[in-house]
mmCIF file of C-alpha atoms in Angstrom:
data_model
loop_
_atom_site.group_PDB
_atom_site.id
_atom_site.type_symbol
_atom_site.label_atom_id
_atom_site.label_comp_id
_atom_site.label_asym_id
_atom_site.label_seq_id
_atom_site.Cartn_x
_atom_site.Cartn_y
_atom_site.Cartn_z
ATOM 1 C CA UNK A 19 319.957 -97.748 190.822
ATOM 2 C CA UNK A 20 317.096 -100.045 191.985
ATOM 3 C CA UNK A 21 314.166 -98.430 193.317
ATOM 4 C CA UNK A 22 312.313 -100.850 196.192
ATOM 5 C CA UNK A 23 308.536 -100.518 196.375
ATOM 6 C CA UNK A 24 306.002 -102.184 198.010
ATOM 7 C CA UNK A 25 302.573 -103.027 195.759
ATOM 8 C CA UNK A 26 300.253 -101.189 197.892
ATOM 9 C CA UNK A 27 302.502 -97.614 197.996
ATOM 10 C CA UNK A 28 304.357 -97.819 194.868
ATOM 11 C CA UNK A 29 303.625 -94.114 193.645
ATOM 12 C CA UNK A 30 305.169 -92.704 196.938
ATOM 13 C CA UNK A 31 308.552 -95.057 196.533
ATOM 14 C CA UNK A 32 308.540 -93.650 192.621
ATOM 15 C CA UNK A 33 307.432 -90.384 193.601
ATOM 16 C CA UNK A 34 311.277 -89.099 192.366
ATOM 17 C CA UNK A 35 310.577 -90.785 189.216
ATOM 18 C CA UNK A 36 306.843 -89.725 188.893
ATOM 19 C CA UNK A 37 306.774 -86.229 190.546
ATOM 20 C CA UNK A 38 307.023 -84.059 187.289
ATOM 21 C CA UNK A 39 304.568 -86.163 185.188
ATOM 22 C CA UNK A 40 301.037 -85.949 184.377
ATOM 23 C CA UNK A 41 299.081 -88.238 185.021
ATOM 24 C CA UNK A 42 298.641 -88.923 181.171
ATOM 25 C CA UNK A 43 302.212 -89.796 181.309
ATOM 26 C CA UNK A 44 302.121 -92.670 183.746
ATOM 27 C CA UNK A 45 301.135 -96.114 183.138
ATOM 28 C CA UNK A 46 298.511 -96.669 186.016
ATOM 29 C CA UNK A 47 297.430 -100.448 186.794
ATOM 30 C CA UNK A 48 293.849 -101.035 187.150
ATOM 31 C CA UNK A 49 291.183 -103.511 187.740
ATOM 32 C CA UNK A 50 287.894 -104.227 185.141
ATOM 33 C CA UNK A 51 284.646 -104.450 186.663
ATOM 34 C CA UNK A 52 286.222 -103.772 189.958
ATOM 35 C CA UNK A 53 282.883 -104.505 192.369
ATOM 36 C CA UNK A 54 282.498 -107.478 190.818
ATOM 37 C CA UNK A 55 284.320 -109.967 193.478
ATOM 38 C CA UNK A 56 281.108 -110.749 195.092
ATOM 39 C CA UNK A 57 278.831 -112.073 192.816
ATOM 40 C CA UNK A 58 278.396 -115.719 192.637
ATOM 41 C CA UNK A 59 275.739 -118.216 192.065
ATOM 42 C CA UNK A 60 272.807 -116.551 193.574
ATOM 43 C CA UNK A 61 273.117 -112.795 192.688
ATOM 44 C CA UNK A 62 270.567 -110.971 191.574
ATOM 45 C CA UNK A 63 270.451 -109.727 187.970
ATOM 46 C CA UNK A 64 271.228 -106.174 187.467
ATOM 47 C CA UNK A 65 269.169 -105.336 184.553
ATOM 48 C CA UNK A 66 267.030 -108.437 182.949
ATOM 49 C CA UNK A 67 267.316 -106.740 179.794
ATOM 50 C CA UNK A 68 270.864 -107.412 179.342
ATOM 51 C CA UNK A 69 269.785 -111.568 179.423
ATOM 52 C CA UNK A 70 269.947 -110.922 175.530
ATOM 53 C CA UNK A 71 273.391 -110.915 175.846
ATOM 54 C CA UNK A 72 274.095 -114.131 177.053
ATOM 55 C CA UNK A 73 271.197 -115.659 175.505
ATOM 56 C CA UNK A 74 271.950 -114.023 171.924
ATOM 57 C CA UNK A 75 268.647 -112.633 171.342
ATOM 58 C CA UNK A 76 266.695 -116.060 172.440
ATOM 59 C CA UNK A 77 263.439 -115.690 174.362
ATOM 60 C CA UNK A 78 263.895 -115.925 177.782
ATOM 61 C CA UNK A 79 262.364 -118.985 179.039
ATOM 62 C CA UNK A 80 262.584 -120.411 182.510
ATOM 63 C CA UNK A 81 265.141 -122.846 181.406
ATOM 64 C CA UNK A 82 266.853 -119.930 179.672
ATOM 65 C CA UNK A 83 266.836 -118.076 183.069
ATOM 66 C CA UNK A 84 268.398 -120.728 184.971
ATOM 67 C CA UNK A 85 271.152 -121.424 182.646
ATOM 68 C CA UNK A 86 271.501 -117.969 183.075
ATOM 69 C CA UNK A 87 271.638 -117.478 186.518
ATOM 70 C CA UNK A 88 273.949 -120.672 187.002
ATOM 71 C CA UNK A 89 276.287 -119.789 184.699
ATOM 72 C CA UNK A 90 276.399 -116.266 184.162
ATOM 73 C CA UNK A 91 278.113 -115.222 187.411
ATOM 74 C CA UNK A 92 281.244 -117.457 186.316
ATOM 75 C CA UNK A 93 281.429 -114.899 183.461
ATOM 76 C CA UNK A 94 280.331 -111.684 184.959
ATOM 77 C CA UNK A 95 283.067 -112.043 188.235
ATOM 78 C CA UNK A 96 285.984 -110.234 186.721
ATOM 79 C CA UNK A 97 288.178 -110.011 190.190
ATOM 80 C CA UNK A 98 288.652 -112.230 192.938
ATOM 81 C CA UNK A 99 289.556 -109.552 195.613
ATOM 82 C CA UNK A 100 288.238 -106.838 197.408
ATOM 83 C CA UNK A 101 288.526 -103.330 196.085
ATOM 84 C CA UNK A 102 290.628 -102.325 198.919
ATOM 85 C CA UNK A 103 292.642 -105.627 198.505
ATOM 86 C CA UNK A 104 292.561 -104.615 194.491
ATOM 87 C CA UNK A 105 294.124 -100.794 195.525
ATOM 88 C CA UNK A 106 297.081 -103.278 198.465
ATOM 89 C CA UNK A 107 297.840 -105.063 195.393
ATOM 90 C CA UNK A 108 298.976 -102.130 193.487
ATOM 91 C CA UNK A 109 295.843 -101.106 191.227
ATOM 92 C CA UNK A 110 295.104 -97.440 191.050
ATOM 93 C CA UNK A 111 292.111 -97.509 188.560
ATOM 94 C CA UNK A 112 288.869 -98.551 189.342
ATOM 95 C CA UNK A 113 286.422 -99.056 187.037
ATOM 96 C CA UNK A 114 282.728 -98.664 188.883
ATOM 97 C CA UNK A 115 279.654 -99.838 187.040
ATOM 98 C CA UNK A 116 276.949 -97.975 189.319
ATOM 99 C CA UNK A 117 273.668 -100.221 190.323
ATOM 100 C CA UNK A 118 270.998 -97.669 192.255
ATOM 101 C CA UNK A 119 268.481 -99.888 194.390
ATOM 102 C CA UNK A 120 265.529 -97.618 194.326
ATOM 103 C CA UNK A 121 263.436 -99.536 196.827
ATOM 104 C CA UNK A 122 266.186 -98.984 199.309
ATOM 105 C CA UNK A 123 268.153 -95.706 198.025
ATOM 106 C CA UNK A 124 271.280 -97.994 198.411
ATOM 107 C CA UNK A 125 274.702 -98.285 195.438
ATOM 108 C CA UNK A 126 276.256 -101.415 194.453
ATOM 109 C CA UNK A 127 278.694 -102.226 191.620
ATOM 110 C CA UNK A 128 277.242 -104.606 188.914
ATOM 111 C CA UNK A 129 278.449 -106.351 186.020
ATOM 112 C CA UNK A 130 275.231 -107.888 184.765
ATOM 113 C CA UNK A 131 274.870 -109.528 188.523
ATOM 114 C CA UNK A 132 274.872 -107.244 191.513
ATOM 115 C CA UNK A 133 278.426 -107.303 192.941
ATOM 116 C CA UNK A 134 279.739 -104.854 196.056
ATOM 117 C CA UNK A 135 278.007 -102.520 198.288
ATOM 118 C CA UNK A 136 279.647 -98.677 196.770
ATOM 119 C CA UNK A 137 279.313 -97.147 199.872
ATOM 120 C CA UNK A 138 281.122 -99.776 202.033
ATOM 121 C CA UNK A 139 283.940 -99.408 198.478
ATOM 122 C CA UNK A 140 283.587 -95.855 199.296
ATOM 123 C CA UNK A 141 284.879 -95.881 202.979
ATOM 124 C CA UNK A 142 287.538 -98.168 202.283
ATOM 125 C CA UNK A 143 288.802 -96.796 199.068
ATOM 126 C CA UNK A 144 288.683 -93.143 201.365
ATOM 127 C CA UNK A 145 290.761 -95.395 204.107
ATOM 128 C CA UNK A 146 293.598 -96.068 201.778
ATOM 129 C CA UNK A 147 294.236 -92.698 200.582
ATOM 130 C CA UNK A 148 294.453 -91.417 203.843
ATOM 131 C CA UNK A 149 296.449 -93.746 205.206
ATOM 132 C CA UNK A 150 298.868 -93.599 201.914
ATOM 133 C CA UNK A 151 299.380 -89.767 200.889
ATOM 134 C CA UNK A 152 301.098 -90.128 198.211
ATOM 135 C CA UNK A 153 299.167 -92.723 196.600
ATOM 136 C CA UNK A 154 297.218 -91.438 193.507
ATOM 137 C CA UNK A 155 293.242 -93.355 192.607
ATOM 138 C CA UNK A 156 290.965 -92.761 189.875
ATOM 139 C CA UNK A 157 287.286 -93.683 190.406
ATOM 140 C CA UNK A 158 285.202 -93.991 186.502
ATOM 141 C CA UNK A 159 282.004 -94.168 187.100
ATOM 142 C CA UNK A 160 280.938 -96.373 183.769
ATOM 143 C CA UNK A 161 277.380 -97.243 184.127
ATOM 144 C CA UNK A 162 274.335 -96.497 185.461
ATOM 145 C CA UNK A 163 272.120 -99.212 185.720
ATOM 146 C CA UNK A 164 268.328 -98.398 187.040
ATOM 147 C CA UNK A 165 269.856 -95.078 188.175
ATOM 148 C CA UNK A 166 267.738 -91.169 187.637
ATOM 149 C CA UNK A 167 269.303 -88.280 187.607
ATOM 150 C CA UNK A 168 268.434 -87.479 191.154
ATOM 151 C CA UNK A 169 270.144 -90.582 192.855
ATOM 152 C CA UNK A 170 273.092 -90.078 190.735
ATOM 153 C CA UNK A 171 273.501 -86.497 192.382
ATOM 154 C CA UNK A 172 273.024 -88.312 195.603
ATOM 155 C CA UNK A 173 275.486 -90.828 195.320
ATOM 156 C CA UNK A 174 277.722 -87.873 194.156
ATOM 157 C CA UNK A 175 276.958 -86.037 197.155
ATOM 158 C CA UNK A 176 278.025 -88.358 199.006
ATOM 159 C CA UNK A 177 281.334 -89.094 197.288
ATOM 160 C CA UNK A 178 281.740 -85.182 198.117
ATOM 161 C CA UNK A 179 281.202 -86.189 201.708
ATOM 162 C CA UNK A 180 283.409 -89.166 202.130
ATOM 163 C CA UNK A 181 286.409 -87.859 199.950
ATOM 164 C CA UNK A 182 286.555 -84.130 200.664
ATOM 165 C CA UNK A 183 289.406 -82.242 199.941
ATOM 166 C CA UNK A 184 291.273 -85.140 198.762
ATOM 167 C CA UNK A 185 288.899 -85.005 195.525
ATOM 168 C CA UNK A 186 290.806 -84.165 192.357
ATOM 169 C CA UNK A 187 289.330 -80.108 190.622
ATOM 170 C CA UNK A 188 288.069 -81.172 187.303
ATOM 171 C CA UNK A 189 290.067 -79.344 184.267
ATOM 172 C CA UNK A 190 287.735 -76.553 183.570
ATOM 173 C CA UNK A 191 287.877 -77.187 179.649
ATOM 174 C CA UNK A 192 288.167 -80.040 177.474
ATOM 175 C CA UNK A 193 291.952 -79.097 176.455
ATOM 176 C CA UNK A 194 293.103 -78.069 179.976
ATOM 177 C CA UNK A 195 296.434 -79.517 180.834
ATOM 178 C CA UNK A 196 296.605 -82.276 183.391
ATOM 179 C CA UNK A 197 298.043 -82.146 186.446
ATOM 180 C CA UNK A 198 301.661 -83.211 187.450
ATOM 181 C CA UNK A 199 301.476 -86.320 189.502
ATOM 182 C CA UNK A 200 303.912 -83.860 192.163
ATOM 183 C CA UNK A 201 301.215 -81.488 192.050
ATOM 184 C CA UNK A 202 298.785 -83.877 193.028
ATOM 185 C CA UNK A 203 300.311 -85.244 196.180
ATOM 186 C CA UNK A 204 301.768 -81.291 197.398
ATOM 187 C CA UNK A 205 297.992 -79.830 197.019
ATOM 188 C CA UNK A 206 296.582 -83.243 199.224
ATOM 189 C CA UNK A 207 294.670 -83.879 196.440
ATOM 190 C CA UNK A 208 294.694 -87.941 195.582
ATOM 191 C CA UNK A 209 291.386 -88.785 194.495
ATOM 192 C CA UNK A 210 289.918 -88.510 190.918
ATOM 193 C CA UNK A 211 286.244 -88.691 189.760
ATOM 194 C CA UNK A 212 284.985 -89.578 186.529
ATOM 195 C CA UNK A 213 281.769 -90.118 184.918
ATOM 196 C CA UNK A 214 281.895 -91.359 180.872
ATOM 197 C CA UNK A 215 280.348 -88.302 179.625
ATOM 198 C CA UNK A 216 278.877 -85.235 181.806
ATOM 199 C CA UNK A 217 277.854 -82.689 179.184
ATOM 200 C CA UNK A 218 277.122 -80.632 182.662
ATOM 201 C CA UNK A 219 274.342 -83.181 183.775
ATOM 202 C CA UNK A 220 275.658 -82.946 187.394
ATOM 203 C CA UNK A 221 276.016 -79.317 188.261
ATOM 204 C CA UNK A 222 278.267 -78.119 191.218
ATOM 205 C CA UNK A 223 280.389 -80.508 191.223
ATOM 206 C CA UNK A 224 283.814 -79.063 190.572
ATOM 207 C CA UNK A 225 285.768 -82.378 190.784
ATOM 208 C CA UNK A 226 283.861 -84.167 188.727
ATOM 209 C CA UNK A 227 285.772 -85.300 185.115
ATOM 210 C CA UNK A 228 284.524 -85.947 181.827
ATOM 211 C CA UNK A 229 286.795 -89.225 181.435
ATOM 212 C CA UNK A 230 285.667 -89.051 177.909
ATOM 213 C CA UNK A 231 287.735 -86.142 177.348
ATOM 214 C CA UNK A 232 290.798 -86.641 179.875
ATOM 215 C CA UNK A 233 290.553 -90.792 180.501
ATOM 216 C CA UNK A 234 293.101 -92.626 178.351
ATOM 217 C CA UNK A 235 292.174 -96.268 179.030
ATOM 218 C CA UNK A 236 292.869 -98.198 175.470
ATOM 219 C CA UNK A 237 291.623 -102.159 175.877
ATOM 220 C CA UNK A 238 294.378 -104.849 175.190
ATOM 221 C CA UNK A 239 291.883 -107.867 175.348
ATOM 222 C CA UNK A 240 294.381 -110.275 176.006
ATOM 223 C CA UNK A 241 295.792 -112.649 178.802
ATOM 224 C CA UNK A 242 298.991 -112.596 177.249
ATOM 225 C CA UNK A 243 301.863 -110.806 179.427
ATOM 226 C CA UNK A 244 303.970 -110.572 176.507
ATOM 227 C CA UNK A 245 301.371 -108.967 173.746
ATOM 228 C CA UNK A 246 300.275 -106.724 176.866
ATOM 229 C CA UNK A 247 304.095 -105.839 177.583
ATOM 230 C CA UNK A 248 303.975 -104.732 173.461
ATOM 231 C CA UNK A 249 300.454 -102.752 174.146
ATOM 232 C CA UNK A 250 301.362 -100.711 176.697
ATOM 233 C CA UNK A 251 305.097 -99.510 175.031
ATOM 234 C CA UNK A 252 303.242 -98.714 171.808
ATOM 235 C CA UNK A 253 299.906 -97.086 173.506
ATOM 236 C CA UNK A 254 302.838 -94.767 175.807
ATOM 237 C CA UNK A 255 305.002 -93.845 172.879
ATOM 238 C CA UNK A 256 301.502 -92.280 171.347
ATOM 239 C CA UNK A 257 300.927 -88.528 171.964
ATOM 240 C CA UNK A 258 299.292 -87.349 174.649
#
């Protein structure tokens, strides 16, 4: 029979199908350079020396620079929505590139441009979750551009504060089964926290995951439904 679900609680209508899988064995939609909506025309470069990428190597030039700024946000603006639109529209993954202002101890998202305030992400990524129980959200924290150590523990901090017991306990070892999806939404705990590779970097933080050891997030590189259709079927019939 016909399950109906609605985009922006989809785990919840599935939860029958979804309740005695790990999260390793669900295909979980998500967005790439999720802050990015923002940036347009205008936005201030992240980190000038990533210009070598657009530029391939040249020298950077004022005329460079302004072909640069013009046309580089056209590239760098991977989504078109919101991040709280981006989690209505059925998207569970968000991939955060981390920008720390340190003249004014703010986070933004970046993807070569600056793109979305984090902490104003923060509160309404934290809205969603409560408001939908049994809807499951990974945050990877990818990048972290002109961040130290020190304002990455803040920004953690405050992840602690604005997710609390809805944060996800890290595996305690590498090899450390995942979690059922079930288990997830019985112990209230919806929200999952990555960085690429902690190596214990940030101590005390006992939902914090290595996503290079428990993330499975293969690339298809393609705008093709069908040869994306054909990625994910061969990437889920893979081992986990």
């Amino acid at each position: 029979a016909k399950i109906h679900y609605e985009m922006d609680s989809w785990m919840g209508s599935l939860s029958p199908l979804l309740n005695n899988r790990k999260l390793s064995e669900i295909v979980i939609p998500g967005t790439h350079n999720s802050g990015s909506y923002p940036i347009t025309v205008g936005s201030r470069i992240s980190d000038l020396n990533q210009i070598s990428d657009f530029t391939d190597g040249a020298e950077t030039s004022p005329l460079i620079m302004n072909i640069v700024r013009k046309a580089g946000p056209g590239w760098a603006k991977c989504q078109d929505h919101s991040i709280g639109d981006q989690l209505r529209r059925g998207n569970r993954y968000l991939d955060l590139r981390v920008y720390c202002d340190r003249e004014t101890d703010e986070y933004y998202l970046e993807h070569f441009f600056i793109g979305s305030n984090l902490t104003e992400d923060l509160l309404n990524i934290a809205q969603f979750v409560e408001d939908r129980a049994e809807e499951v959200v990974i945050l990877d924290l990818r990048s972290e551009q002109n961040c130290t150590d020190l304002l990455m523990i803040r920004l953690l901090e405050r992840i602690g504060r604005v997710f609390g017991e809805k944060l996800v306990p890290a595996p305690i070892w590498d090899d450390d089964p995942l979690p059922t999806y079930g288990q997830l939404v019985a112990d209230g705990t919806t929200v999952v926290v990555s960085v690429k590779d902690n190596h214990g970097k940030y101590q005390g933080f006992d939902w914090l995951w290595n996503s290079r050891a428990h993330m499975i997030d293969p690339f298809a590189d393609t705008a093709s439904k069908e040869q994306l259709r054909s990625f994910i079927v061969d990437e889920m019939s893979k081992p986990r």
